[in-house]
Amino acid sequence: MPATPTARRVLVSGASRGLGRALAQAFAARGDRVAVHYASRPEQARATLDSLAAPAEGAHVLVGGDLSVPEGAERVAAEAADGLGGLDVLVNNAAASTPAHPPAETSYAAWAAAWQQHVNVNLLATAHLSHLAAQRMIAQGSGGRIVNIGSRGAFRGEPEHPAYGATKAAVHALGQSLAVALAPHGIGVASVAPGFFATERVADRLSGASGEAIRAQSPFGRVAEPEEVAAAVLWLASPEAEWASGTVLDLNGASYLRT
């Protein structure tokens, strides 16, 4: 029989629903203990927690906090590490969700607000949590993994959501810098760049004619399921994926190809 995998201590940011929930479930199904982070949806986060396979030892934990401010990120990392007894894996999944802000039709006030929110949550929260988790991993002396959720939009452009595309490109670049900086400590850092995948957040965009157009972007004629993205993250976070550190992995069903 195959050996039982060693349980790890995993923090998933933005895990109340959608991809975050699928990520938490994938790690728990592997046997890991998970800190389920939420910002503003405690009931949905509790539902995520209740859906997780029970670990052989210990328990999963629920961690609430505002990652858009440095103090909030610090509290989240501390509570997750305290609840789990350390951190071995960080998945930076939390992301801002603001209305479309195309430059030609958006007021300056709305434009500035969208950019501030995306920078605070998509980029700075990722940077802050990564630093906090890496410091703990270094102190533990057993290495670790950081996986960032980026986006196809970082490469193809997001004319309706330019702050989203720009900050996700910055997340990819941050991950590659961290991969070089943290490798001497046995910490691998990688990112995934998904295209469209089906979650509550984009359900309205996937209905009707707009949904048909989005599905037609891929030659498979569909969008991804969150579980498909979670499977790739699970591998990048695995001990076997150390040599993938620095990778930005495209997960878009051949809807956007780059070399």
CSV table of C-alpha atoms in Angstrom, one decimal:
chain,number,residue,atom,x,y,z
A,1,MET,CA,0.0,0.0,0.0
A,2,PRO,CA,1.2,3.6,-0.7
A,3,ALA,CA,2.6,5.5,2.3
A,4,THR,CA,0.2,7.9,3.9
A,5,PRO,CA,1.3,11.5,3.0
A,6,THR,CA,2.7,13.6,5.9
A,7,ALA,CA,0.0,16.1,7.1
A,8,ARG,CA,1.0,19.7,6.5
A,9,ARG,CA,-0.3,23.0,8.0
A,10,VAL,CA,-1.9,25.0,5.2
A,11,LEU,CA,-3.3,28.6,5.1
A,12,VAL,CA,-5.6,29.3,2.3
A,13,SER,CA,-6.6,33.0,2.0
A,14,GLY,CA,-10.1,33.9,0.7
A,15,ALA,CA,-11.4,30.4,1.3
A,16,SER,CA,-15.1,31.1,2.1
A,17,ARG,CA,-16.4,30.0,-1.3
A,18,GLY,CA,-15.4,29.4,-4.9
A,19,LEU,CA,-11.8,28.5,-5.7
A,20,GLY,CA,-10.8,29.0,-2.1
A,21,ARG,CA,-13.3,26.4,-0.9
A,22,ALA,CA,-12.1,24.0,-3.6
A,23,LEU,CA,-8.5,24.6,-2.5
A,24,ALA,CA,-9.2,24.0,1.2
A,25,GLN,CA,-11.1,20.8,0.3
A,26,ALA,CA,-8.3,19.5,-1.9
A,27,PHE,CA,-5.7,19.9,0.8
A,28,ALA,CA,-7.9,18.4,3.5
A,29,ALA,CA,-8.7,15.4,1.3
A,30,ARG,CA,-4.9,14.9,1.1
A,31,GLY,CA,-4.8,14.7,4.9
A,32,ASP,CA,-3.5,18.3,5.5
A,33,ARG,CA,-4.8,20.6,8.3
A,34,VAL,CA,-6.2,23.8,6.8
A,35,ALA,CA,-6.7,27.4,8.1
A,36,VAL,CA,-9.7,28.7,6.3
A,37,HIS,CA,-9.4,32.4,5.9
A,38,TYR,CA,-12.3,34.8,5.3
A,39,ALA,CA,-12.7,38.5,5.2
A,40,SER,CA,-16.5,39.2,5.2
A,41,ARG,CA,-18.4,35.9,4.8
A,42,PRO,CA,-18.2,34.1,8.1
A,43,GLU,CA,-21.2,31.8,7.4
A,44,GLN,CA,-19.8,30.7,4.1
A,45,ALA,CA,-16.4,30.2,5.6
A,46,ARG,CA,-18.0,28.0,8.3
A,47,ALA,CA,-19.6,26.0,5.5
A,48,THR,CA,-16.2,25.5,4.0
A,49,LEU,CA,-14.8,24.4,7.3
A,50,ASP,CA,-17.6,22.0,7.9
A,51,SER,CA,-17.1,20.5,4.4
A,52,LEU,CA,-13.5,19.5,5.0
A,53,ALA,CA,-12.4,15.9,5.5
A,54,ALA,CA,-11.3,15.5,9.1
A,55,PRO,CA,-7.5,15.3,9.6
A,56,ALA,CA,-6.1,12.2,11.4
A,57,GLU,CA,-4.8,14.5,14.2
A,58,GLY,CA,-5.7,18.0,15.3
A,59,ALA,CA,-8.3,20.1,13.6
A,60,HIS,CA,-8.9,22.6,10.8
A,61,VAL,CA,-9.3,26.2,11.9
A,62,LEU,CA,-11.3,29.3,10.9
A,63,VAL,CA,-9.4,32.6,10.6
A,64,GLY,CA,-11.2,35.9,9.9
A,65,GLY,CA,-9.4,39.1,9.0
A,66,ASP,CA,-9.0,42.1,6.7
A,67,LEU,CA,-5.9,41.4,4.5
A,68,SER,CA,-6.1,44.9,2.9
A,69,VAL,CA,-4.2,46.4,5.8
A,70,PRO,CA,-0.8,45.2,7.1
A,71,GLU,CA,-2.0,44.7,10.6
A,72,GLY,CA,-4.9,42.5,9.4
A,73,ALA,CA,-2.5,40.3,7.4
A,74,GLU,CA,-0.2,40.0,10.5
A,75,ARG,CA,-3.2,38.9,12.6
A,76,VAL,CA,-4.3,36.3,10.1
A,77,ALA,CA,-0.9,34.8,9.7
A,78,ALA,CA,-0.4,34.7,13.5
A,79,GLU,CA,-3.8,33.1,14.2
A,80,ALA,CA,-3.4,30.5,11.5
A,81,ALA,CA,0.1,29.5,12.7
A,82,ASP,CA,-1.1,29.4,16.3
A,83,GLY,CA,-4.2,27.3,15.4
A,84,LEU,CA,-2.2,24.9,13.3
A,85,GLY,CA,1.0,24.9,15.3
A,86,GLY,CA,3.0,26.3,12.4
A,87,LEU,CA,2.8,26.9,8.6
A,88,ASP,CA,4.1,24.6,5.8
A,89,VAL,CA,2.0,25.9,2.9
A,90,LEU,CA,0.5,29.2,2.0
A,91,VAL,CA,-1.9,29.7,-0.9
A,92,ASN,CA,-2.5,33.3,-1.7
A,93,ASN,CA,-6.0,33.1,-3.2
A,94,ALA,CA,-7.8,36.2,-1.7
A,95,ALA,CA,-8.6,38.7,-4.5
A,96,ALA,CA,-10.5,42.0,-4.8
A,97,SER,CA,-13.8,42.1,-6.6
A,98,THR,CA,-14.7,45.6,-7.8
A,99,PRO,CA,-17.0,46.8,-10.6
A,100,ALA,CA,-15.6,47.1,-14.1
A,101,HIS,CA,-13.5,50.3,-14.5
A,102,PRO,CA,-12.6,50.8,-18.2
A,103,PRO,CA,-10.6,54.0,-18.4
A,104,ALA,CA,-12.7,55.8,-20.9
A,105,GLU,CA,-16.0,55.5,-19.1
A,106,THR,CA,-14.9,55.5,-15.4
A,107,SER,CA,-14.8,58.6,-13.2
A,108,TYR,CA,-11.5,59.4,-11.6
A,109,ALA,CA,-12.9,58.7,-8.1
A,110,ALA,CA,-14.1,55.2,-9.1
A,111,TRP,CA,-10.9,54.5,-11.0
A,112,ALA,CA,-8.7,55.5,-8.0
A,113,ALA,CA,-10.8,53.4,-5.6
A,114,ALA,CA,-10.6,50.3,-7.8
A,115,TRP,CA,-6.9,50.6,-8.1
A,116,GLN,CA,-6.4,51.1,-4.4
A,117,GLN,CA,-8.5,48.0,-3.5
A,118,HIS,CA,-6.8,45.8,-6.1
A,119,VAL,CA,-3.3,46.9,-5.0
A,120,ASN,CA,-4.2,46.4,-1.3
A,121,VAL,CA,-5.7,42.9,-1.6
A,122,ASN,CA,-4.2,41.3,-4.7
A,123,LEU,CA,-0.7,42.5,-4.4
A,124,LEU,CA,0.1,43.9,-0.9
A,125,ALA,CA,-1.8,41.2,1.0
A,126,THR,CA,0.0,38.5,-1.1
A,127,ALA,CA,3.3,40.2,-0.3
A,128,HIS,CA,2.6,40.6,3.4
A,129,LEU,CA,1.3,37.0,3.9
A,130,SER,CA,4.2,35.6,1.9
A,131,HIS,CA,6.7,37.4,4.1
A,132,LEU,CA,5.0,36.3,7.3
A,133,ALA,CA,4.6,32.7,6.2
A,134,ALA,CA,8.2,32.6,4.9
A,135,GLN,CA,9.5,33.9,8.2
A,136,ARG,CA,7.8,31.1,10.0
A,137,MET,CA,8.9,28.4,7.6
A,138,ILE,CA,12.5,29.6,7.9
A,139,ALA,CA,12.3,29.5,11.7
A,140,GLN,CA,10.8,26.0,11.5
A,141,GLY,CA,13.7,24.9,9.4
A,142,SER,CA,11.8,22.4,7.3
A,143,GLY,CA,11.1,24.4,4.1
A,144,GLY,CA,7.7,25.0,2.7
A,145,ARG,CA,5.6,26.1,-0.3
A,146,ILE,CA,3.9,29.3,-1.3
A,147,VAL,CA,1.5,29.2,-4.3
A,148,ASN,CA,-0.1,32.4,-5.7
A,149,ILE,CA,-3.3,32.5,-7.6
A,150,GLY,CA,-2.6,34.8,-10.6
A,151,SER,CA,-4.5,35.2,-13.8
A,152,ARG,CA,-4.5,34.8,-17.6
A,153,GLY,CA,-5.5,38.4,-17.6
A,154,ALA,CA,-1.9,39.3,-16.6
A,155,PHE,CA,-0.8,38.4,-20.1
A,156,ARG,CA,-3.8,39.0,-22.4
A,157,GLY,CA,-4.9,42.3,-20.8
A,158,GLU,CA,-8.1,43.2,-19.0
A,159,PRO,CA,-9.6,46.3,-20.7
A,160,GLU,CA,-12.7,46.2,-18.4
A,161,HIS,CA,-10.7,45.4,-15.2
A,162,PRO,CA,-7.2,46.9,-15.8
A,163,ALA,CA,-6.4,47.0,-12.1
A,164,TYR,CA,-7.1,43.3,-11.8
A,165,GLY,CA,-4.8,42.4,-14.7
A,166,ALA,CA,-2.0,44.7,-13.6
A,167,THR,CA,-2.0,43.5,-10.0
A,168,LYS,CA,-2.1,39.8,-11.1
A,169,ALA,CA,0.9,40.5,-13.3
A,170,ALA,CA,2.6,42.0,-10.3
A,171,VAL,CA,1.7,38.8,-8.3
A,172,HIS,CA,3.5,36.7,-10.9
A,173,ALA,CA,6.6,38.9,-10.7
A,174,LEU,CA,6.5,38.8,-6.9
A,175,GLY,CA,6.4,35.1,-6.9
A,176,GLN,CA,9.4,34.8,-9.1
A,177,SER,CA,11.4,37.2,-6.9
A,178,LEU,CA,10.4,35.2,-3.9
A,179,ALA,CA,11.3,31.9,-5.6
A,180,VAL,CA,14.9,33.1,-6.0
A,181,ALA,CA,15.1,34.7,-2.5
A,182,LEU,CA,13.6,31.8,-0.6
A,183,ALA,CA,15.1,28.7,-2.4
A,184,PRO,CA,18.2,28.6,0.0
A,185,HIS,CA,15.7,28.0,2.8
A,186,GLY,CA,14.0,25.1,1.0
A,187,ILE,CA,10.9,27.2,0.2
A,188,GLY,CA,9.4,26.8,-3.3
A,189,VAL,CA,7.2,29.6,-4.7
A,190,ALA,CA,5.1,29.3,-7.8
A,191,SER,CA,2.0,30.8,-9.4
A,192,VAL,CA,-0.9,29.6,-11.4
A,193,ALA,CA,-2.5,31.8,-14.1
A,194,PRO,CA,-6.1,30.5,-14.6
A,195,GLY,CA,-8.5,31.6,-17.3
A,196,PHE,CA,-12.2,31.6,-16.6
A,197,PHE,CA,-13.4,29.1,-14.1
A,198,ALA,CA,-17.0,28.6,-12.8
A,199,THR,CA,-17.6,30.2,-9.4
A,200,GLU,CA,-20.4,32.3,-7.8
A,201,ARG,CA,-18.4,35.5,-8.5
A,202,VAL,CA,-18.7,35.1,-12.3
A,203,ALA,CA,-22.0,33.2,-12.5
A,204,ASP,CA,-23.8,36.2,-14.1
A,205,ARG,CA,-21.0,36.6,-16.7
A,206,LEU,CA,-21.3,32.9,-17.6
A,207,SER,CA,-25.0,33.1,-18.4
A,208,GLY,CA,-26.6,34.0,-21.7
A,209,ALA,CA,-24.7,35.2,-24.8
A,210,SER,CA,-21.8,36.5,-22.7
A,211,GLY,CA,-21.3,33.0,-21.3
A,212,GLU,CA,-21.4,31.5,-24.7
A,213,ALA,CA,-18.7,33.9,-25.9
A,214,ILE,CA,-16.5,33.2,-22.8
A,215,ARG,CA,-16.8,29.4,-23.3
A,216,ALA,CA,-15.9,29.8,-26.9
A,217,GLN,CA,-12.5,31.3,-26.0
A,218,SER,CA,-11.3,27.8,-25.3
A,219,PRO,CA,-11.3,25.1,-28.0
A,220,PHE,CA,-12.7,22.8,-25.4
A,221,GLY,CA,-15.8,25.0,-25.5
A,222,ARG,CA,-16.1,25.4,-21.7
A,223,VAL,CA,-14.5,27.1,-18.7
A,224,ALA,CA,-12.6,25.3,-15.9
A,225,GLU,CA,-14.0,23.9,-12.7
A,226,PRO,CA,-12.4,25.2,-9.5
A,227,GLU,CA,-11.3,21.6,-8.7
A,228,GLU,CA,-9.1,21.6,-11.8
A,229,VAL,CA,-7.3,24.7,-10.6
A,230,ALA,CA,-7.0,23.2,-7.1
A,231,ALA,CA,-5.4,20.1,-8.5
A,232,ALA,CA,-2.6,22.1,-10.1
A,233,VAL,CA,-2.1,24.1,-6.9
A,234,LEU,CA,-2.0,20.9,-4.9
A,235,TRP,CA,0.9,19.6,-7.1
A,236,LEU,CA,2.8,22.9,-7.0
A,237,ALA,CA,2.6,22.8,-3.2
A,238,SER,CA,3.8,19.2,-3.0
A,239,PRO,CA,7.3,18.0,-2.0
A,240,GLU,CA,7.8,16.7,-5.6
A,241,ALA,CA,7.3,20.1,-7.1
A,242,GLU,CA,10.4,21.9,-5.7
A,243,TRP,CA,12.0,22.1,-9.2
A,244,ALA,CA,8.9,24.0,-10.4
A,245,SER,CA,9.7,26.9,-8.1
A,246,GLY,CA,9.5,30.2,-10.1
A,247,THR,CA,6.9,28.7,-12.5
A,248,VAL,CA,3.9,30.6,-13.7
A,249,LEU,CA,1.6,27.8,-14.8
A,250,ASP,CA,-1.1,28.6,-17.4
A,251,LEU,CA,-4.4,26.9,-16.7
A,252,ASN,CA,-6.7,28.3,-19.4
A,253,GLY,CA,-7.8,25.4,-21.7
A,254,ALA,CA,-5.7,26.7,-24.6
A,255,SER,CA,-7.7,30.0,-24.6
A,256,TYR,CA,-4.6,32.1,-24.5
A,257,LEU,CA,-1.2,30.8,-25.7
A,258,ARG,CA,2.2,32.4,-25.0
A,259,THR,CA,5.8,31.4,-25.4
